[in-house]
Coordinates of C-alpha atoms in Angstrom, one line a residue:
M1 CA -50.0 -152.0 46.6
S2 CA -51.9 -153.3 49.6
E3 CA -50.5 -153.0 53.1
K4 CA -49.1 -156.1 54.7
K5 CA -47.3 -156.3 58.0
S6 CA -43.9 -158.0 58.4
A7 CA -44.2 -161.6 59.8
V8 CA -41.5 -161.0 62.5
R9 CA -41.5 -163.0 65.6
E10 CA -39.8 -162.1 68.9
G11 CA -36.6 -164.1 69.1
A12 CA -36.6 -165.1 65.5
P13 CA -33.2 -165.5 63.9
E14 CA -31.6 -162.5 62.2
Q15 CA -31.9 -164.0 58.8
A16 CA -35.6 -164.3 59.2
R17 CA -36.0 -160.8 60.3
V18 CA -34.3 -159.5 57.2
T19 CA -36.2 -161.4 54.5
A20 CA -39.7 -160.9 55.9
P21 CA -41.1 -158.3 53.4
V22 CA -43.1 -155.2 54.3
Q23 CA -45.4 -153.9 51.5
V24 CA -46.7 -150.4 51.7
E25 CA -48.2 -148.0 49.1
G26 CA -45.2 -146.4 47.2
V27 CA -42.6 -148.4 49.1
P28 CA -40.5 -151.2 47.6
P29 CA -41.9 -154.6 48.7
V30 CA -38.5 -156.0 49.5
L31 CA -37.6 -154.0 52.6
D32 CA -37.6 -155.3 56.1
E33 CA -39.5 -153.5 58.9
A34 CA -36.4 -151.5 60.0
H35 CA -36.6 -149.7 56.7
I36 CA -40.3 -148.8 56.9
G37 CA -41.6 -145.8 58.8
D38 CA -41.0 -142.3 59.6
I39 CA -38.0 -140.4 58.1
R40 CA -36.1 -139.3 61.2
G41 CA -33.4 -137.1 59.9
A42 CA -30.8 -135.0 61.8
L43 CA -32.8 -131.8 61.0
G44 CA -36.4 -133.0 61.1
T45 CA -39.0 -135.8 60.9
I46 CA -41.4 -136.7 58.1
K47 CA -44.2 -139.1 59.1
A48 CA -44.8 -142.2 57.1
S49 CA -48.5 -141.2 56.9
D50 CA -47.6 -137.7 55.5
L51 CA -48.7 -137.9 51.9
G52 CA -49.8 -134.3 51.4
A53 CA -48.3 -132.1 48.7
R54 CA -45.7 -129.5 49.7
H55 CA -46.8 -126.0 48.9
G56 CA -44.8 -122.9 49.7
W57 CA -41.0 -122.4 50.2
R58 CA -41.2 -123.0 54.0
S59 CA -42.8 -126.4 53.9
R60 CA -40.5 -127.5 51.1
A61 CA -37.5 -126.2 53.0
M62 CA -38.6 -128.1 56.1
A63 CA -39.0 -131.3 54.0
L64 CA -35.5 -130.8 52.4
L65 CA -33.9 -130.3 55.9
A66 CA -35.5 -133.6 57.1
I67 CA -34.4 -135.5 54.0
M68 CA -30.9 -134.0 53.5
G69 CA -28.0 -136.2 54.8
P70 CA -27.1 -139.1 52.4
G71 CA -26.0 -136.8 49.6
L72 CA -24.2 -134.3 51.8
I73 CA -22.4 -137.0 53.9
V74 CA -21.3 -139.0 50.9
M75 CA -19.9 -136.0 49.3
V76 CA -18.1 -134.4 52.3
G77 CA -17.0 -138.0 53.2
D78 CA -15.1 -138.1 49.9
N79 CA -13.0 -135.1 51.1
D80 CA -11.3 -137.7 53.2
A81 CA -7.5 -138.0 54.3
G82 CA -6.5 -139.1 50.8
G83 CA -8.5 -136.2 49.3
V84 CA -6.9 -133.6 51.6
S85 CA -3.4 -134.9 50.8
T86 CA -4.1 -134.9 47.0
Y87 CA -5.5 -131.4 47.0
L88 CA -2.6 -130.0 49.1
Q89 CA -0.2 -131.8 46.8
A90 CA -1.8 -130.2 43.7
G91 CA -1.6 -126.7 45.3
Q92 CA 1.8 -127.0 46.8
N93 CA 3.3 -128.3 43.6
Y94 CA 1.4 -126.6 40.9
G95 CA -0.1 -123.5 42.5
P96 CA -3.7 -122.8 41.8
S97 CA -3.4 -123.9 38.2
L98 CA -5.3 -127.2 38.6
L99 CA -8.4 -125.6 40.2
W100 CA -10.4 -126.1 36.8
V101 CA -10.2 -129.9 37.4
L102 CA -12.4 -129.6 40.4
I103 CA -15.1 -127.8 38.5
L104 CA -15.3 -130.5 35.9
L105 CA -15.9 -133.0 38.6
I106 CA -19.3 -131.4 39.8
P107 CA -21.4 -132.8 36.9
V108 CA -19.6 -136.3 37.2
L109 CA -20.5 -136.4 40.9
I110 CA -24.0 -135.3 40.3
V111 CA -24.7 -137.7 37.4
N112 CA -23.3 -140.7 39.1
Q113 CA -24.9 -140.1 42.5
E114 CA -28.3 -139.1 40.9
M115 CA -28.5 -142.5 39.4
V116 CA -27.8 -144.1 42.8
I117 CA -30.6 -142.1 44.2
R118 CA -33.2 -143.5 41.9
L119 CA -31.9 -147.0 42.4
G120 CA -32.1 -146.8 46.2
A121 CA -35.5 -145.0 46.5
V122 CA -37.2 -147.1 43.8
T123 CA -35.8 -150.6 44.5
G124 CA -35.2 -150.6 48.2
V125 CA -32.2 -152.9 47.4
G126 CA -28.5 -152.1 48.1
H127 CA -26.1 -151.7 45.2
A128 CA -24.2 -155.0 45.9
R129 CA -27.4 -157.1 46.0
L130 CA -28.7 -155.6 42.7
I131 CA -25.4 -156.4 40.9
N132 CA -25.6 -159.9 42.3
E133 CA -29.1 -160.5 41.2
R134 CA -29.0 -158.8 37.8
F135 CA -25.6 -159.7 36.6
G136 CA -24.9 -163.0 38.3
R137 CA -22.9 -164.2 41.3
F138 CA -19.5 -163.8 39.6
W139 CA -20.0 -160.1 39.2
G140 CA -21.7 -159.8 42.5
W141 CA -18.8 -161.4 44.4
F142 CA -16.2 -159.8 42.1
S143 CA -17.5 -156.3 42.7
V144 CA -18.1 -156.7 46.4
G145 CA -14.7 -158.6 46.9
D146 CA -12.9 -155.8 45.2
L147 CA -14.9 -153.2 47.2
F148 CA -14.0 -154.8 50.5
V149 CA -10.3 -154.8 49.7
L150 CA -10.3 -151.2 48.3
N151 CA -12.4 -150.0 51.3
F152 CA -10.1 -151.7 53.8
L153 CA -7.0 -150.0 52.3
T154 CA -8.9 -146.7 52.2
I155 CA -9.8 -147.0 55.9
V156 CA -6.1 -147.7 56.6
T157 CA -5.3 -144.3 54.9
E158 CA -7.9 -142.5 57.0
F159 CA -6.1 -143.7 60.2
I160 CA -2.9 -142.6 58.8
G161 CA -4.6 -139.2 58.4
V162 CA -5.6 -139.5 62.2
S163 CA -2.1 -140.3 63.1
L164 CA -0.5 -137.3 61.1
S165 CA -3.2 -134.8 62.3
L166 CA -2.9 -135.5 65.9
G167 CA 0.9 -136.0 65.6
Y168 CA 0.9 -132.2 64.9
F169 CA -0.2 -131.7 68.4
G170 CA 2.3 -134.2 69.8
V171 CA -0.1 -137.0 70.4
S172 CA 1.4 -140.5 69.8
R173 CA -0.3 -142.6 67.2
Y174 CA -0.6 -145.4 69.6
I175 CA -3.1 -143.2 71.6
A176 CA -4.6 -141.2 68.7
V177 CA -5.6 -144.2 66.4
P178 CA -7.2 -146.4 69.1
L179 CA -9.2 -143.5 70.4
A180 CA -10.4 -142.6 66.9
A181 CA -11.4 -146.2 66.3
V182 CA -13.4 -146.4 69.5
A183 CA -15.1 -143.1 68.7
L184 CA -16.2 -144.4 65.3
V185 CA -17.6 -147.5 66.6
A186 CA -19.4 -145.7 69.4
I187 CA -20.9 -143.1 67.0
T188 CA -22.2 -145.8 64.6
S189 CA -23.5 -148.3 67.2
T190 CA -26.1 -146.1 68.9
G191 CA -29.1 -148.0 67.3
S192 CA -30.5 -144.6 66.1
F193 CA -30.2 -143.4 62.5
R194 CA -30.9 -139.9 63.7
S195 CA -28.1 -139.9 66.3
W196 CA -25.6 -141.2 63.7
E197 CA -26.6 -138.6 61.2
R198 CA -26.3 -135.8 63.7
F199 CA -22.7 -136.9 64.5
M200 CA -21.9 -136.9 60.8
Y201 CA -23.4 -133.3 60.6
V202 CA -20.8 -132.3 63.2
F203 CA -18.1 -133.5 60.7
V204 CA -19.8 -131.8 57.8
I205 CA -19.9 -128.5 59.8
A206 CA -16.2 -128.9 60.8
N207 CA -15.4 -129.3 57.0
F208 CA -16.0 -125.6 56.7
L209 CA -13.0 -124.8 58.7
V210 CA -11.2 -124.7 55.4
I211 CA -12.8 -121.3 54.7
P212 CA -11.0 -119.4 57.5
L213 CA -7.9 -121.5 56.8
L214 CA -8.0 -120.1 53.2
F215 CA -7.7 -116.5 54.6
F216 CA -4.5 -117.3 56.6
A217 CA -2.9 -118.0 53.2
S218 CA -3.6 -114.5 51.9
P219 CA -5.1 -115.7 48.6
S220 CA -5.6 -113.9 45.4
F221 CA -9.3 -114.3 44.6
G222 CA -8.7 -113.0 41.1
A223 CA -6.2 -115.7 40.4
I224 CA -8.5 -118.3 41.9
A225 CA -11.4 -117.2 39.7
H226 CA -9.1 -117.3 36.6
H227 CA -7.7 -120.8 37.3
T228 CA -11.2 -122.1 38.1
F229 CA -12.4 -121.4 34.6
V230 CA -9.3 -121.4 32.4
P231 CA -7.6 -124.7 32.1
G232 CA -3.8 -124.9 32.4
V233 CA -1.0 -126.6 34.2
Q234 CA 1.8 -124.7 35.8
G235 CA 5.0 -125.7 34.2
G236 CA 3.3 -127.6 31.4
A237 CA 1.3 -130.9 31.2
S238 CA 4.1 -133.3 32.2
S239 CA 3.5 -137.0 33.0
T240 CA 3.6 -136.1 36.8
A241 CA 1.0 -133.4 36.3
V242 CA -1.3 -135.8 34.3
L243 CA -1.0 -138.4 37.0
L244 CA -1.9 -135.9 39.6
I245 CA -5.0 -134.8 37.7
I246 CA -6.0 -138.5 37.5
A247 CA -5.4 -138.8 41.3
I248 CA -7.7 -135.7 41.9
V249 CA -10.5 -137.5 39.8
G250 CA -9.9 -140.8 41.6
T251 CA -9.9 -139.4 45.1
T252 CA -13.0 -137.2 44.4
V253 CA -15.2 -139.9 42.5
A254 CA -14.8 -143.2 44.4
P255 CA -16.6 -146.5 44.0
W256 CA -17.6 -146.7 47.7
Q257 CA -19.9 -143.6 47.2
L258 CA -22.2 -145.6 45.0
F259 CA -22.7 -148.5 47.6
F260 CA -23.0 -146.0 50.5
Q261 CA -25.6 -143.6 49.2
Q262 CA -27.8 -146.2 47.8
S263 CA -28.0 -148.2 51.0
N264 CA -28.1 -145.0 53.2
I265 CA -31.1 -143.7 51.3
I266 CA -32.9 -147.0 52.0
D267 CA -31.9 -146.9 55.6
K268 CA -33.2 -143.4 55.9
R269 CA -36.5 -144.6 54.4
I270 CA -36.5 -142.3 51.4
T271 CA -39.1 -143.4 48.8
P272 CA -39.8 -142.2 45.2
R273 CA -42.0 -139.5 46.6
W274 CA -38.9 -137.7 48.0
I275 CA -36.4 -138.3 45.1
N276 CA -36.3 -134.6 44.0
Y277 CA -35.4 -133.5 47.6
E278 CA -32.7 -136.1 47.7
R279 CA -31.4 -134.9 44.4
A280 CA -31.2 -131.3 45.9
D281 CA -29.4 -132.9 48.8
T282 CA -26.8 -134.4 46.4
V283 CA -26.4 -131.4 44.3
I284 CA -25.7 -129.2 47.5
G285 CA -23.2 -131.8 48.6
A286 CA -21.4 -131.7 45.3
F287 CA -20.8 -128.1 45.5
V288 CA -19.8 -128.3 49.1
V289 CA -17.1 -130.9 48.4
V290 CA -15.7 -129.0 45.5
I291 CA -15.6 -125.7 47.4
G292 CA -13.8 -127.4 50.2
A293 CA -11.4 -129.1 47.8
G294 CA -10.7 -125.9 46.1
A295 CA -10.1 -124.1 49.3
L296 CA -7.4 -126.7 50.4
L297 CA -5.7 -126.5 47.0
S298 CA -5.6 -122.7 47.3
V299 CA -4.3 -122.8 50.9
A300 CA -1.2 -124.7 49.7
A301 CA -0.9 -122.7 46.5
F302 CA -0.7 -119.3 48.1
A303 CA 0.7 -120.1 51.5
F304 CA 3.9 -121.5 50.0
A305 CA 4.2 -119.4 46.9
G306 CA 7.8 -118.1 46.7
T307 CA 9.0 -120.2 49.6
P308 CA 11.3 -123.3 49.7
A309 CA 8.3 -125.5 50.4
A310 CA 6.8 -124.7 47.0
G311 CA 6.9 -127.8 44.8
H312 CA 8.0 -130.1 47.6
F313 CA 4.9 -131.9 48.9
S314 CA 5.5 -134.9 51.0
D315 CA 2.4 -135.6 53.1
A316 CA -0.4 -133.6 54.8
G317 CA 1.4 -133.6 58.2
A318 CA 4.4 -132.1 56.7
T319 CA 2.3 -129.5 55.0
A320 CA 0.8 -128.6 58.4
E321 CA 4.3 -128.2 59.8
A322 CA 5.2 -126.0 56.8
L323 CA 2.2 -123.8 57.5
R324 CA 3.3 -123.4 61.1
H325 CA 6.7 -122.3 59.8
Y326 CA 5.7 -120.0 56.9
V327 CA 2.3 -118.7 58.0
S328 CA 1.5 -119.2 61.7
P329 CA 1.0 -121.9 64.3
V330 CA -2.7 -121.3 64.2
A331 CA -2.9 -122.0 60.4
G332 CA -0.9 -125.3 60.9
A333 CA -3.4 -126.2 63.8
F334 CA -6.3 -125.4 61.5
L335 CA -5.1 -127.7 58.8
A336 CA -4.4 -130.5 61.3
I337 CA -8.0 -130.2 62.5
V338 CA -9.3 -130.3 59.0
L339 CA -7.2 -133.4 58.3
L340 CA -8.4 -135.1 61.5
N341 CA -12.1 -134.3 60.7
A342 CA -11.7 -135.5 57.1
S343 CA -10.1 -138.7 58.3
L344 CA -12.9 -139.4 60.8
I345 CA -15.9 -138.8 58.4
G346 CA -14.0 -140.6 55.6
A347 CA -13.5 -143.7 57.9
G348 CA -17.0 -143.6 59.1
A349 CA -18.6 -143.4 55.7
V350 CA -16.3 -145.9 53.9
T351 CA -16.6 -148.5 56.7
L352 CA -20.4 -148.1 56.8
A353 CA -20.5 -148.6 53.1
T354 CA -18.6 -151.8 53.5
S355 CA -20.9 -153.0 56.2
Y356 CA -23.9 -152.2 54.1
A357 CA -22.6 -154.3 51.3
F358 CA -21.6 -157.1 53.6
G359 CA -25.3 -157.2 54.9
D360 CA -26.5 -157.2 51.2
V361 CA -24.4 -160.2 50.2
F362 CA -24.9 -162.3 53.2
G363 CA -28.6 -161.4 53.9
V364 CA -28.1 -160.1 57.5
S365 CA -29.7 -157.1 59.2
H366 CA -27.9 -153.9 58.1
S367 CA -29.7 -150.9 59.4
L368 CA -28.7 -148.1 61.7
H369 CA -32.2 -148.2 63.1
R370 CA -31.4 -151.5 64.7
G371 CA -29.5 -151.8 68.0
L372 CA -26.5 -154.0 68.7
G373 CA -28.7 -156.9 69.9
D374 CA -30.8 -156.8 66.8
A375 CA -28.0 -156.5 64.2
K376 CA -25.0 -158.2 65.7
V377 CA -23.3 -159.2 62.4
F378 CA -23.7 -155.8 60.9
Y379 CA -22.1 -153.9 63.8
A380 CA -19.5 -156.7 64.2
S381 CA -18.4 -156.3 60.6
F382 CA -18.1 -152.5 61.1
S383 CA -16.1 -152.9 64.3
A384 CA -13.8 -155.5 62.9
M385 CA -13.1 -153.4 59.8
V386 CA -12.2 -150.5 61.9
A387 CA -10.0 -152.5 64.4
L388 CA -8.1 -154.2 61.6
A389 CA -7.5 -151.0 59.7
A390 CA -6.3 -149.2 62.9
G391 CA -4.2 -152.1 63.8
V392 CA -2.3 -152.0 60.5
V393 CA -1.4 -148.4 61.1
L394 CA 0.0 -149.3 64.5
I395 CA 2.3 -152.0 63.1
P396 CA 5.9 -150.8 63.3
G397 CA 7.5 -150.6 59.9
A398 CA 4.1 -151.1 58.1
P399 CA 4.4 -149.9 54.4
L400 CA 1.9 -147.0 54.9
G401 CA 3.2 -145.1 51.9
L402 CA 2.8 -148.1 49.7
I403 CA -0.8 -148.6 50.9
T404 CA -1.6 -145.0 50.2
T405 CA -0.3 -145.4 46.6
S406 CA -2.1 -148.7 46.1
V407 CA -5.5 -147.2 47.1
Q408 CA -5.3 -144.6 44.4
A409 CA -4.3 -147.1 41.7
L410 CA -6.9 -149.7 42.7
A411 CA -9.6 -147.0 42.9
G412 CA -8.7 -146.0 39.4
V413 CA -9.0 -149.6 38.2
L414 CA -12.3 -150.3 39.8
L415 CA -14.2 -147.1 39.3
P416 CA -15.0 -147.7 35.6
S417 CA -16.5 -151.1 36.2
A418 CA -18.6 -149.7 39.1
S419 CA -19.8 -146.9 36.8
V420 CA -20.7 -149.4 34.0
F421 CA -22.9 -151.5 36.4
L422 CA -24.6 -148.3 37.5
V423 CA -25.5 -147.2 34.0
L424 CA -26.6 -150.8 33.1
L425 CA -28.8 -151.0 36.1
C426 CA -30.4 -147.5 35.5
N427 CA -31.4 -148.8 32.0
D428 CA -32.9 -152.0 33.3
R429 CA -36.7 -151.4 32.9
A430 CA -37.5 -154.4 35.0
V431 CA -35.7 -152.7 37.9
L432 CA -36.5 -149.0 37.4
G433 CA -39.7 -149.1 35.2
P434 CA -40.6 -145.4 34.5
W435 CA -37.4 -144.3 36.4
V436 CA -35.0 -145.6 33.8
N437 CA -32.4 -143.1 32.4
P438 CA -33.6 -140.7 29.7
T439 CA -31.6 -140.7 26.5
W440 CA -29.8 -137.4 27.2
L441 CA -28.6 -138.9 30.6
N442 CA -27.3 -142.0 28.9
I443 CA -25.3 -139.9 26.5
L444 CA -23.8 -137.9 29.3
A445 CA -23.2 -141.0 31.5
S446 CA -21.6 -142.8 28.6
V447 CA -19.1 -139.9 28.1
I448 CA -18.3 -139.9 31.8
V449 CA -17.8 -143.7 31.9
G450 CA -15.6 -143.4 28.8
V451 CA -13.5 -140.7 30.3
L452 CA -13.2 -142.7 33.6
V453 CA -12.1 -145.8 31.6
E454 CA -9.4 -143.7 29.8
L455 CA -8.1 -142.3 33.1
S456 CA -8.0 -145.8 34.6
L457 CA -6.0 -147.2 31.7
I458 CA -3.5 -144.4 31.9
L459 CA -3.2 -144.9 35.7
V460 CA -2.6 -148.6 35.3
M461 CA -0.2 -148.2 32.4
T462 CA 1.9 -145.6 34.1
T463 CA 2.0 -147.6 37.4
M464 CA 3.3 -150.5 35.5
F465 CA 5.6 -148.5 33.2
P466 CA 6.8 -145.3 35.0
S467 CA 8.8 -144.0 32.0
L468 CA 5.5 -143.9 29.9
N469 CA 4.6 -140.4 28.7
A470 CA 1.2 -139.9 30.4
G471 CA 0.5 -136.6 28.4
A472 CA 1.0 -138.3 25.1
A473 CA -1.1 -141.4 26.2
F474 CA -3.9 -139.1 27.4
L475 CA -4.0 -137.3 23.9
Y476 CA -4.0 -140.5 21.9
M477 CA -6.6 -142.2 24.1
S478 CA -8.8 -139.1 24.1
I479 CA -8.9 -139.3 20.2
A480 CA -9.7 -142.9 20.3
L481 CA -12.4 -142.3 23.0
V482 CA -14.1 -139.8 20.7
V483 CA -14.1 -142.1 17.8
C484 CA -15.4 -144.9 19.9
L485 CA -18.3 -142.8 21.5
V486 CA -19.3 -141.5 18.1
G487 CA -19.4 -144.9 16.6
A488 CA -21.3 -146.4 19.5
G489 CA -23.8 -143.6 19.3
I490 CA -24.4 -144.2 15.6
Y491 CA -24.8 -147.9 16.2
I492 CA -27.2 -147.6 19.1
A493 CA -29.3 -144.9 17.3
S494 CA -29.7 -147.3 14.3
R495 CA -30.9 -150.1 16.5
R496 CA -33.0 -148.1 18.9
Q497 CA -36.3 -149.8 19.8
P498 CA -39.5 -147.8 20.4
V499 CA -40.4 -147.3 24.1
P500 CA -43.1 -149.8 25.2
A501 CA -46.6 -148.4 25.3
E502 CA -46.9 -149.4 28.9
A503 CA -44.0 -147.2 29.8
A504 CA -45.9 -144.0 29.1
V505 CA -48.7 -145.2 31.4
E506 CA -46.1 -145.9 34.1
R507 CA -44.7 -142.4 33.9
E508 CA -47.9 -141.1 35.2
K509 CA -47.6 -143.0 38.5
R510 CA -43.9 -142.5 39.0
A511 CA -44.3 -141.2 42.6
T512 CA -45.7 -144.6 43.7
W513 CA -44.0 -147.0 41.3
T514 CA -41.4 -149.3 43.0
M515 CA -39.5 -152.4 41.8
P516 CA -41.4 -155.6 42.3
P517 CA -39.8 -158.4 44.4
L518 CA -36.6 -159.5 42.9
A519 CA -37.9 -163.1 42.6
L520 CA -40.6 -161.9 40.2
L521 CA -38.4 -160.1 37.8
E522 CA -37.5 -161.7 34.5
P523 CA -33.9 -162.5 34.1
A524 CA -31.7 -159.7 32.5
R525 CA -31.3 -160.2 28.7
W526 CA -27.8 -159.9 27.4
S527 CA -27.1 -159.0 23.8
P528 CA -24.1 -160.4 22.0
G529 CA -22.5 -156.9 22.2
R530 CA -23.0 -156.5 25.9
K531 CA -21.6 -160.0 26.6
A532 CA -18.4 -159.2 24.5
A533 CA -18.1 -155.8 26.4
M534 CA -18.5 -157.4 29.8
L535 CA -16.1 -160.2 29.0
A536 CA -13.6 -157.5 27.8
M537 CA -14.1 -155.6 31.1
R538 CA -13.6 -158.7 33.1
A539 CA -10.3 -159.5 31.3
Y540 CA -9.1 -155.9 31.9
L541 CA -10.0 -156.0 35.6
V542 CA -8.3 -159.3 36.2
I543 CA -5.1 -158.3 34.3
A544 CA -5.0 -154.8 35.8
V545 CA -5.5 -156.0 39.4
A546 CA -2.9 -158.8 38.9
L547 CA -0.4 -156.3 37.5
L548 CA -1.0 -153.9 40.4
I549 CA -0.4 -156.7 42.9
V550 CA 2.9 -157.6 41.1
K551 CA 4.0 -154.0 41.2
A552 CA 3.0 -153.5 44.8
T553 CA 5.0 -156.6 45.7
Q554 CA 8.1 -155.3 43.9
L555 CA 7.8 -151.9 45.7
G556 CA 7.4 -153.6 49.0
H557 CA 10.8 -155.3 48.8

């Protein structure tokens, strides 16, 4: 591709600054000038002119350090206030018996986020805009509208976490929550991507406080190893246990992650040349998040074994108080700090994912490289989301428990649809060219999406009908899922088309291949089967969300 400078004039309106394209060799031609240039990461810089091959472990390690961030932050950000509460509940109520669930989530996290990596680096377009362009405005607005609602409720739960954590130290929520909100806005509004990422790294490092916290609980590492690799449920697979397993999956694999990492990769200026390094970043992040989750689960499992607190989880704040009583005040303080850190990085990442999507949909500047004066709407949307969420937590008598429950249920409903769009986009040859999913990845992704759909259905059904036997539902649905996947595989294999000859040529230039401008792409073709499947998903989402609203209204009275 030939190089062409952006036609940006001083004082031009924000909309014009966004849409002016910049075209550089190996860089998507749809980016604005803020997304073109050096990679300035928290731990290093890679010049835009640096096109040389990396030889030797040292040069590769330095490149990895510079690129690391989007994958690590999105993963650690997923160990947020809701995640901390869910892992503590699993350990306190079921001991270490559910550790095996976390190991199964590693491939799910890696597969989902690896597809996002390719979409971000190759297209230069955010997840929300790609859905809008390739699937139509209905699905674009539907997915983004749901994302805004879900993310807002999630941010509320993060400020609930701030309130509980600082409440342990005697700080009033009317002081703690506003201070946290102001800090988040200040961290994000520096106008420097590197500064923001360095602040995030402080939260990432603080996440490792769970390791010394684990030793306060006097754990049995033999038992941890056993339950990590041998599935089982303490007391049997009751409906309550199955729902908790679903909650663990829902809090660890969240829709906002897809939107955040794709836009953050673009914002960091990562191009196809650096995809393998970003994959490594994501794999490292997946192991970090699961290790942290496992440590939290184990803390609650071993600290309360044989005490009256075992089997009686209420919230993370109460668990910190119980640690103070049964272990030591220092252990309780450690957990309170871990919860505060999780709440802050979760709120920062989820809010930024929302602001990125807002910028995608409304075509306004949305880059951390831009200052306040250059991206007013972007930073205003971030600040407004933080302020509103913090305000809800400060309302006397606000149904905070109901909000927390609704977040888990709504995330379970929306995750399958987000994953379906992700797989479809990663098989769109007009969008990804030689970077489309290989067959083995489609098979693995289909199994993952199928399981997520199954878990979503169980969660919705048990939310609507609390007396339903979740264990039996899981068994019968699993059998149906296997039958459906095998049938779909046979059908697809029988109708498989040969790969176009030009695709083999494209693979040779993957490092520099990027998506053409969106306006030049041919419209996506929908087969009758895909149309039927999408209509079925649309009907399911509408019905499920409507039922959840009815249920939430009933619980609120």
